[in-house]
Amino acid sequence: MTKHSPFPIALLFSLLHATALTALSPTTAPASAPTKPFTPTLPQPPPTDNNPGATDIASILTQTNSFNIFLRLMKTTQLINQLNSQLITIKSGGLTILAPEDGAFSELPPGFLNTLSDGQKLKLVQFHVLPDFISSASFDTLTNPVRTLAGNKPGKVELDVISYGGSVNISTGQVNTTINGIVYMDKHLAVYKVGKVLLPSEFFATKNKTTVAAPTLPPAPVTETARAPEPAKVKPPSSEESSASSTQVVPTVTSGGMRIGVSGTWVVPLLVLGVVFLRFLGI
């Protein structure tokens, strides 16, 4: 009688058991990777020779030759030196730069930048820098209004940021635009490309403010008061006229005949002479 080895039977039993367990276990689908709202559009620049770990903003903005005007403003206002120094010594947090391309500056009124003072140019560039590091996935956690390096004047140098559906909208009160892509990002610096130049409302405060003159009342009508006619002025007689009138004899006609009347200052002396003459005649 031939004896069979128990090994093939045990192997067959093990395979059947493993197949049954595999059929009973639930299948798990691979986890989907989280989607990012933005995709980096430019490669990261190499570290500078002086400090291998330093980040040079000028090198970042010159990668595509699209941020020449913005970079020139940062250099003339010397803000780029301040930001580079801050990035060298920074240990926590960071900076966020909203960089407009040259085409965005062409949409400004002709000669607009020339009308700005040096202080306004500095404030314009500071208005494009946030004093915190904002990653592409952290815009929806911001609380409006968002403070910029231009200061914290309410409603003048602040931004309103709204993140929805993978897009980020930015409003200054004068300009509405969106973030169009990531230029550069590391642990402390994020540079984003924006579609328009961000203009603070402070630049337009004096232009929009109109002075309304207080209403003036019309002048009251002039009423003339009726005046009584003035009496005609009588010219006083001269000395010659007075002497002539004093000796003038005015004849008076009466019912019995003519009577000669004497007027003036000679009446009394004539009467006296008449009385004396009558006595002399003995009448």
mmCIF file of C-alpha atoms in Angstrom:
data_model
loop_
_atom_site.group_PDB
_atom_site.id
_atom_site.type_symbol
_atom_site.label_atom_id
_atom_site.label_comp_id
_atom_site.label_asym_id
_atom_site.label_seq_id
_atom_site.Cartn_x
_atom_site.Cartn_y
_atom_site.Cartn_z
ATOM 1 C CA MET A 1 0.000 0.000 0.000
ATOM 2 C CA THR A 2 1.386 3.363 -1.061
ATOM 3 C CA LYS A 3 1.548 6.200 1.564
ATOM 4 C CA HIS A 4 0.877 9.829 0.487
ATOM 5 C CA SER A 5 2.867 12.705 2.029
ATOM 6 C CA PRO A 6 0.732 15.129 4.116
ATOM 7 C CA PHE A 7 2.668 18.212 2.769
ATOM 8 C CA PRO A 8 0.648 18.794 -0.448
ATOM 9 C CA ILE A 9 -2.588 18.478 1.458
ATOM 10 C CA ALA A 10 -1.471 21.051 4.083
ATOM 11 C CA LEU A 11 -0.249 23.434 1.385
ATOM 12 C CA LEU A 12 -3.518 23.191 -0.471
ATOM 13 C CA PHE A 13 -5.461 23.885 2.727
ATOM 14 C CA SER A 14 -3.346 26.981 3.461
ATOM 15 C CA LEU A 15 -3.936 28.428 -0.029
ATOM 16 C CA LEU A 16 -7.677 27.909 0.230
ATOM 17 C CA HIS A 17 -7.729 29.616 3.647
ATOM 18 C CA ALA A 18 -5.775 32.644 2.417
ATOM 19 C CA THR A 19 -8.073 33.044 -0.580
ATOM 20 C CA ALA A 20 -11.137 32.994 1.636
ATOM 21 C CA LEU A 21 -9.726 35.662 3.957
ATOM 22 C CA THR A 22 -8.864 37.898 1.009
ATOM 23 C CA ALA A 23 -12.395 37.664 -0.330
ATOM 24 C CA LEU A 24 -13.903 38.557 3.027
ATOM 25 C CA SER A 25 -11.658 41.604 3.712
ATOM 26 C CA PRO A 26 -13.022 45.004 2.431
ATOM 27 C CA THR A 27 -11.128 46.787 -0.301
ATOM 28 C CA THR A 28 -9.687 50.205 0.541
ATOM 29 C CA ALA A 29 -9.343 52.934 -2.097
ATOM 30 C CA PRO A 30 -6.138 55.007 -2.120
ATOM 31 C CA ALA A 31 -6.504 58.382 -0.353
ATOM 32 C CA SER A 32 -6.695 61.358 -2.744
ATOM 33 C CA ALA A 33 -4.007 63.990 -2.349
ATOM 34 C CA PRO A 34 -5.254 67.428 -1.211
ATOM 35 C CA THR A 35 -5.497 69.990 -3.998
ATOM 36 C CA LYS A 36 -3.695 73.283 -3.687
ATOM 37 C CA PRO A 37 -5.365 76.524 -4.757
ATOM 38 C CA PHE A 38 -2.269 77.601 -6.691
ATOM 39 C CA THR A 39 0.533 75.943 -8.594
ATOM 40 C CA PRO A 40 4.009 77.478 -8.530
ATOM 41 C CA THR A 41 4.616 79.075 -11.901
ATOM 42 C CA LEU A 42 8.298 79.942 -11.564
ATOM 43 C CA PRO A 43 11.325 77.985 -10.329
ATOM 44 C CA GLN A 44 12.972 79.036 -7.110
ATOM 45 C CA PRO A 45 16.116 81.163 -7.603
ATOM 46 C CA PRO A 46 19.461 79.817 -6.396
ATOM 47 C CA PRO A 47 20.783 81.111 -3.052
ATOM 48 C CA THR A 48 23.076 84.134 -3.152
ATOM 49 C CA ASP A 49 26.840 83.669 -2.945
ATOM 50 C CA ASN A 50 27.275 85.772 0.205
ATOM 51 C CA ASN A 51 24.874 83.771 2.330
ATOM 52 C CA PRO A 52 23.728 80.370 1.051
ATOM 53 C CA GLY A 53 20.579 80.530 3.158
ATOM 54 C CA ALA A 54 19.590 84.109 2.263
ATOM 55 C CA THR A 55 16.734 85.079 -0.056
ATOM 56 C CA ASP A 56 17.228 87.940 -2.491
ATOM 57 C CA ILE A 57 13.942 89.533 -3.582
ATOM 58 C CA ALA A 58 15.537 91.204 -6.595
ATOM 59 C CA SER A 59 16.691 87.825 -7.941
ATOM 60 C CA ILE A 60 13.174 86.459 -7.526
ATOM 61 C CA LEU A 61 11.480 89.323 -9.372
ATOM 62 C CA THR A 62 13.969 89.257 -12.288
ATOM 63 C CA GLN A 63 13.315 85.605 -13.188
ATOM 64 C CA THR A 64 10.748 86.326 -15.910
ATOM 65 C CA ASN A 65 11.549 90.001 -16.586
ATOM 66 C CA SER A 66 7.890 90.855 -15.850
ATOM 67 C CA PHE A 67 8.193 92.894 -12.637
ATOM 68 C CA ASN A 68 10.644 95.600 -13.755
ATOM 69 C CA ILE A 69 8.557 98.621 -12.738
ATOM 70 C CA PHE A 70 7.645 97.164 -9.362
ATOM 71 C CA LEU A 71 11.274 96.201 -8.723
ATOM 72 C CA ARG A 72 12.452 99.696 -9.716
ATOM 73 C CA LEU A 73 10.028 101.241 -7.216
ATOM 74 C CA MET A 74 11.270 98.918 -4.498
ATOM 75 C CA LYS A 75 14.856 99.951 -5.222
ATOM 76 C CA THR A 76 14.261 103.716 -5.482
ATOM 77 C CA THR A 77 12.351 103.717 -2.198
ATOM 78 C CA GLN A 78 15.030 101.424 -0.654
ATOM 79 C CA LEU A 79 12.293 99.159 0.675
ATOM 80 C CA ILE A 80 13.960 96.123 -0.913
ATOM 81 C CA ASN A 81 17.020 96.555 1.334
ATOM 82 C CA GLN A 82 14.812 96.643 4.413
ATOM 83 C CA LEU A 83 12.931 93.502 3.376
ATOM 84 C CA ASN A 84 16.091 91.562 2.511
ATOM 85 C CA SER A 85 17.622 92.474 5.870
ATOM 86 C CA GLN A 86 14.470 91.368 7.633
ATOM 87 C CA LEU A 87 14.498 88.008 5.837
ATOM 88 C CA ILE A 88 18.120 87.369 6.847
ATOM 89 C CA THR A 89 17.456 87.829 10.565
ATOM 90 C CA ILE A 90 13.926 86.422 10.673
ATOM 91 C CA LYS A 91 13.342 83.314 12.759
ATOM 92 C CA SER A 92 9.561 83.007 12.750
ATOM 93 C CA GLY A 93 6.792 84.372 10.590
ATOM 94 C CA GLY A 94 7.794 86.087 7.389
ATOM 95 C CA LEU A 95 6.587 88.338 4.583
ATOM 96 C CA THR A 96 4.110 88.170 1.723
ATOM 97 C CA ILE A 97 4.611 90.255 -1.425
ATOM 98 C CA LEU A 98 1.805 90.959 -3.897
ATOM 99 C CA ALA A 99 3.726 91.836 -7.061
ATOM 100 C CA PRO A 100 1.981 93.462 -10.066
ATOM 101 C CA GLU A 101 3.483 92.855 -13.496
ATOM 102 C CA ASP A 102 4.538 95.610 -15.865
ATOM 103 C CA GLY A 103 1.281 95.258 -17.778
ATOM 104 C CA ALA A 104 -0.664 96.189 -14.647
ATOM 105 C CA PHE A 105 1.180 99.531 -14.423
ATOM 106 C CA SER A 106 0.247 100.308 -18.029
ATOM 107 C CA GLU A 107 -3.416 100.370 -16.947
ATOM 108 C CA LEU A 108 -2.786 103.344 -14.653
ATOM 109 C CA PRO A 109 -3.549 106.877 -15.914
ATOM 110 C CA PRO A 110 -0.679 108.326 -17.979
ATOM 111 C CA GLY A 111 1.969 109.901 -15.760
ATOM 112 C CA PHE A 112 0.328 108.667 -12.547
ATOM 113 C CA LEU A 113 3.581 107.585 -10.898
ATOM 114 C CA ASN A 114 5.176 110.957 -11.701
ATOM 115 C CA THR A 115 2.445 112.742 -9.748
ATOM 116 C CA LEU A 116 3.339 110.854 -6.561
ATOM 117 C CA SER A 117 5.787 112.241 -4.021
ATOM 118 C CA ASP A 118 8.641 110.124 -2.665
ATOM 119 C CA GLY A 119 6.602 109.395 0.445
ATOM 120 C CA GLN A 120 3.616 108.290 -1.616
ATOM 121 C CA LYS A 121 5.787 106.014 -3.766
ATOM 122 C CA LEU A 122 7.115 104.351 -0.628
ATOM 123 C CA LYS A 123 3.598 103.905 0.710
ATOM 124 C CA LEU A 124 2.474 102.474 -2.633
ATOM 125 C CA VAL A 125 5.157 99.762 -2.526
ATOM 126 C CA GLN A 126 4.533 99.063 1.175
ATOM 127 C CA PHE A 127 0.865 98.597 0.310
ATOM 128 C CA HIS A 128 1.886 95.485 -1.683
ATOM 129 C CA VAL A 129 3.652 93.824 1.270
ATOM 130 C CA LEU A 130 1.969 91.984 4.138
ATOM 131 C CA PRO A 131 3.996 91.760 7.378
ATOM 132 C CA ASP A 132 3.152 88.042 7.759
ATOM 133 C CA PHE A 133 3.849 84.881 5.803
ATOM 134 C CA ILE A 134 0.640 83.756 4.078
ATOM 135 C CA SER A 135 0.775 80.380 2.348
ATOM 136 C CA SER A 136 -1.455 79.642 -0.621
ATOM 137 C CA ALA A 137 -3.776 77.591 1.582
ATOM 138 C CA SER A 138 -4.035 80.177 4.374
ATOM 139 C CA PHE A 139 -5.851 83.035 2.647
ATOM 140 C CA ASP A 140 -9.232 81.773 3.809
ATOM 141 C CA THR A 141 -8.063 82.101 7.430
ATOM 142 C CA LEU A 142 -7.362 85.849 7.180
ATOM 143 C CA THR A 143 -9.512 88.358 9.040
ATOM 144 C CA ASN A 144 -10.452 91.508 7.166
ATOM 145 C CA PRO A 145 -9.217 94.142 6.945
ATOM 146 C CA VAL A 146 -5.714 92.809 6.332
ATOM 147 C CA ARG A 147 -2.900 95.044 7.516
ATOM 148 C CA THR A 148 -0.058 96.006 5.164
ATOM 149 C CA LEU A 149 3.344 97.603 5.688
ATOM 150 C CA ALA A 150 1.819 100.946 4.686
ATOM 151 C CA GLY A 151 0.290 101.274 8.161
ATOM 152 C CA ASN A 152 -2.924 100.538 9.994
ATOM 153 C CA LYS A 153 -5.100 103.510 9.115
ATOM 154 C CA PRO A 154 -8.653 102.152 9.029
ATOM 155 C CA GLY A 155 -10.129 102.163 5.541
ATOM 156 C CA LYS A 156 -7.097 103.839 3.928
ATOM 157 C CA VAL A 157 -4.092 101.495 3.709
ATOM 158 C CA GLU A 158 -5.695 98.127 4.369
ATOM 159 C CA LEU A 159 -6.901 95.269 2.156
ATOM 160 C CA ASP A 160 -9.988 93.074 2.049
ATOM 161 C CA VAL A 161 -9.113 89.516 1.036
ATOM 162 C CA ILE A 162 -11.754 86.961 0.079
ATOM 163 C CA SER A 163 -10.811 83.352 -0.730
ATOM 164 C CA TYR A 164 -13.455 81.236 -2.432
ATOM 165 C CA GLY A 165 -13.317 78.177 -4.649
ATOM 166 C CA GLY A 166 -9.533 78.174 -5.000
ATOM 167 C CA SER A 167 -9.336 81.840 -6.060
ATOM 168 C CA VAL A 168 -8.317 84.843 -3.973
ATOM 169 C CA ASN A 169 -9.881 88.264 -4.566
ATOM 170 C CA ILE A 170 -8.290 91.442 -3.196
ATOM 171 C CA SER A 171 -10.024 94.803 -2.791
ATOM 172 C CA THR A 172 -8.499 98.128 -1.757
ATOM 173 C CA GLY A 173 -11.662 100.203 -1.945
ATOM 174 C CA GLN A 174 -10.395 101.645 -5.246
ATOM 175 C CA VAL A 175 -9.132 98.518 -7.046
ATOM 176 C CA ASN A 176 -10.473 94.959 -7.249
ATOM 177 C CA THR A 177 -8.148 92.234 -8.508
ATOM 178 C CA THR A 178 -7.170 88.586 -8.054
ATOM 179 C CA ILE A 179 -4.026 86.590 -7.351
ATOM 180 C CA ASN A 180 -2.962 84.977 -10.618
ATOM 181 C CA GLY A 181 -0.201 82.666 -9.435
ATOM 182 C CA ILE A 182 2.725 81.957 -7.151
ATOM 183 C CA VAL A 183 6.048 83.526 -8.077
ATOM 184 C CA TYR A 184 8.086 82.176 -5.153
ATOM 185 C CA MET A 185 7.522 80.496 -1.799
ATOM 186 C CA ASP A 186 9.687 79.166 1.027
ATOM 187 C CA LYS A 187 9.244 78.963 4.797
ATOM 188 C CA HIS A 188 9.372 82.734 5.381
ATOM 189 C CA LEU A 189 8.620 84.445 2.058
ATOM 190 C CA ALA A 190 5.714 84.175 -0.354
ATOM 191 C CA VAL A 191 5.568 86.195 -3.582
ATOM 192 C CA TYR A 192 2.294 86.228 -5.523
ATOM 193 C CA LYS A 193 1.418 87.768 -8.864
ATOM 194 C CA VAL A 194 -1.599 90.130 -8.833
ATOM 195 C CA GLY A 195 -3.530 91.368 -11.860
ATOM 196 C CA LYS A 196 -3.606 95.082 -10.981
ATOM 197 C CA VAL A 197 -1.622 97.692 -9.080
ATOM 198 C CA LEU A 198 -3.071 98.018 -5.583
ATOM 199 C CA LEU A 199 -3.940 101.680 -4.971
ATOM 200 C CA PRO A 200 -4.750 102.697 -1.387
ATOM 201 C CA SER A 201 -7.883 104.738 -0.759
ATOM 202 C CA GLU A 202 -5.729 107.284 1.072
ATOM 203 C CA PHE A 203 -4.429 108.520 -2.300
ATOM 204 C CA PHE A 204 -7.972 109.446 -3.308
ATOM 205 C CA ALA A 205 -9.224 110.918 -0.012
ATOM 206 C CA THR A 206 -8.537 114.525 -1.013
ATOM 207 C CA LYS A 207 -9.721 114.041 -4.598
ATOM 208 C CA ASN A 208 -13.067 112.514 -3.655
ATOM 209 C CA LYS A 209 -13.702 115.001 -0.905
ATOM 210 C CA THR A 210 -15.728 117.913 -2.278
ATOM 211 C CA THR A 211 -16.378 121.082 -0.387
ATOM 212 C CA VAL A 212 -20.007 122.164 -0.470
ATOM 213 C CA ALA A 213 -20.454 125.879 -0.042
ATOM 214 C CA ALA A 214 -22.991 126.990 2.504
ATOM 215 C CA PRO A 215 -26.148 128.381 0.938
ATOM 216 C CA THR A 216 -26.306 132.160 0.938
ATOM 217 C CA LEU A 217 -29.504 134.126 1.391
ATOM 218 C CA PRO A 218 -30.435 136.664 -1.282
ATOM 219 C CA PRO A 219 -30.030 140.295 -0.228
ATOM 220 C CA ALA A 220 -33.091 141.904 1.288
ATOM 221 C CA PRO A 221 -34.892 144.328 -1.026
ATOM 222 C CA VAL A 222 -34.153 147.979 -0.388
ATOM 223 C CA THR A 223 -37.280 149.963 0.498
ATOM 224 C CA GLU A 224 -37.188 153.717 0.116
ATOM 225 C CA THR A 225 -39.008 155.816 2.705
ATOM 226 C CA ALA A 226 -41.076 158.645 1.301
ATOM 227 C CA ARG A 227 -39.647 161.969 2.322
ATOM 228 C CA ALA A 228 -41.460 165.269 2.626
ATOM 229 C CA PRO A 229 -40.329 167.838 0.081
ATOM 230 C CA GLU A 230 -37.774 170.195 1.486
ATOM 231 C CA PRO A 231 -38.718 173.893 1.500
ATOM 232 C CA ALA A 232 -36.966 176.029 -0.988
ATOM 233 C CA LYS A 233 -34.074 177.903 0.451
ATOM 234 C CA VAL A 234 -34.580 181.656 0.554
ATOM 235 C CA LYS A 235 -31.540 183.689 -0.220
ATOM 236 C CA PRO A 236 -30.999 186.329 2.444
ATOM 237 C CA PRO A 237 -31.054 189.881 1.077
ATOM 238 C CA SER A 238 -27.803 191.687 0.626
ATOM 239 C CA SER A 239 -26.893 194.910 2.443
ATOM 240 C CA GLU A 240 -27.706 197.057 -0.567
ATOM 241 C CA GLU A 241 -31.110 195.421 -0.976
ATOM 242 C CA SER A 242 -31.812 195.962 2.771
ATOM 243 C CA SER A 243 -30.966 199.665 2.605
ATOM 244 C CA ALA A 244 -33.033 200.117 -0.501
ATOM 245 C CA SER A 245 -36.018 198.383 1.015
ATOM 246 C CA SER A 246 -35.718 200.454 4.219
ATOM 247 C CA THR A 247 -36.235 203.742 2.356
ATOM 248 C CA GLN A 248 -38.762 202.528 -0.133
ATOM 249 C CA VAL A 249 -42.080 204.368 -0.039
ATOM 250 C CA VAL A 250 -44.972 202.178 -1.063
ATOM 251 C CA PRO A 251 -48.059 204.121 -2.268
ATOM 252 C CA THR A 252 -51.301 202.687 -0.992
ATOM 253 C CA VAL A 253 -54.602 203.270 -2.758
ATOM 254 C CA THR A 254 -57.596 203.705 -0.458
ATOM 255 C CA SER A 255 -61.211 204.528 -1.050
ATOM 256 C CA GLY A 256 -60.670 208.252 -0.235
ATOM 257 C CA GLY A 257 -57.618 208.750 -2.348
ATOM 258 C CA MET A 258 -53.996 207.811 -2.327
ATOM 259 C CA ARG A 259 -52.071 207.349 0.873
ATOM 260 C CA ILE A 260 -48.369 207.198 0.862
ATOM 261 C CA GLY A 261 -47.029 204.574 3.196
ATOM 262 C CA VAL A 262 -43.487 204.520 4.338
ATOM 263 C CA SER A 263 -41.967 201.305 5.374
ATOM 264 C CA GLY A 264 -38.728 200.425 6.816
ATOM 265 C CA THR A 265 -36.705 201.853 9.640
ATOM 266 C CA TRP A 266 -37.487 205.552 8.766
ATOM 267 C CA VAL A 267 -41.103 205.415 9.987
ATOM 268 C CA VAL A 268 -40.463 206.517 13.576
ATOM 269 C CA PRO A 269 -38.082 209.390 12.774
ATOM 270 C CA LEU A 270 -40.502 210.803 10.223
ATOM 271 C CA LEU A 271 -43.331 210.732 12.760
ATOM 272 C CA VAL A 272 -41.221 212.622 15.251
ATOM 273 C CA LEU A 273 -40.280 215.243 12.668
ATOM 274 C CA GLY A 274 -43.958 215.605 11.757
ATOM 275 C CA VAL A 275 -44.981 216.290 15.346
ATOM 276 C CA VAL A 276 -42.211 218.892 15.767
ATOM 277 C CA PHE A 277 -43.194 220.576 12.520
ATOM 278 C CA LEU A 278 -46.816 220.840 13.571
ATOM 279 C CA ARG A 279 -45.888 222.467 16.890
ATOM 280 C CA PHE A 280 -43.686 224.874 15.067
ATOM 281 C CA LEU A 281 -46.568 225.939 12.935
ATOM 282 C CA GLY A 282 -48.697 226.323 16.089
ATOM 283 C CA ILE A 283 -51.236 223.911 14.983
#
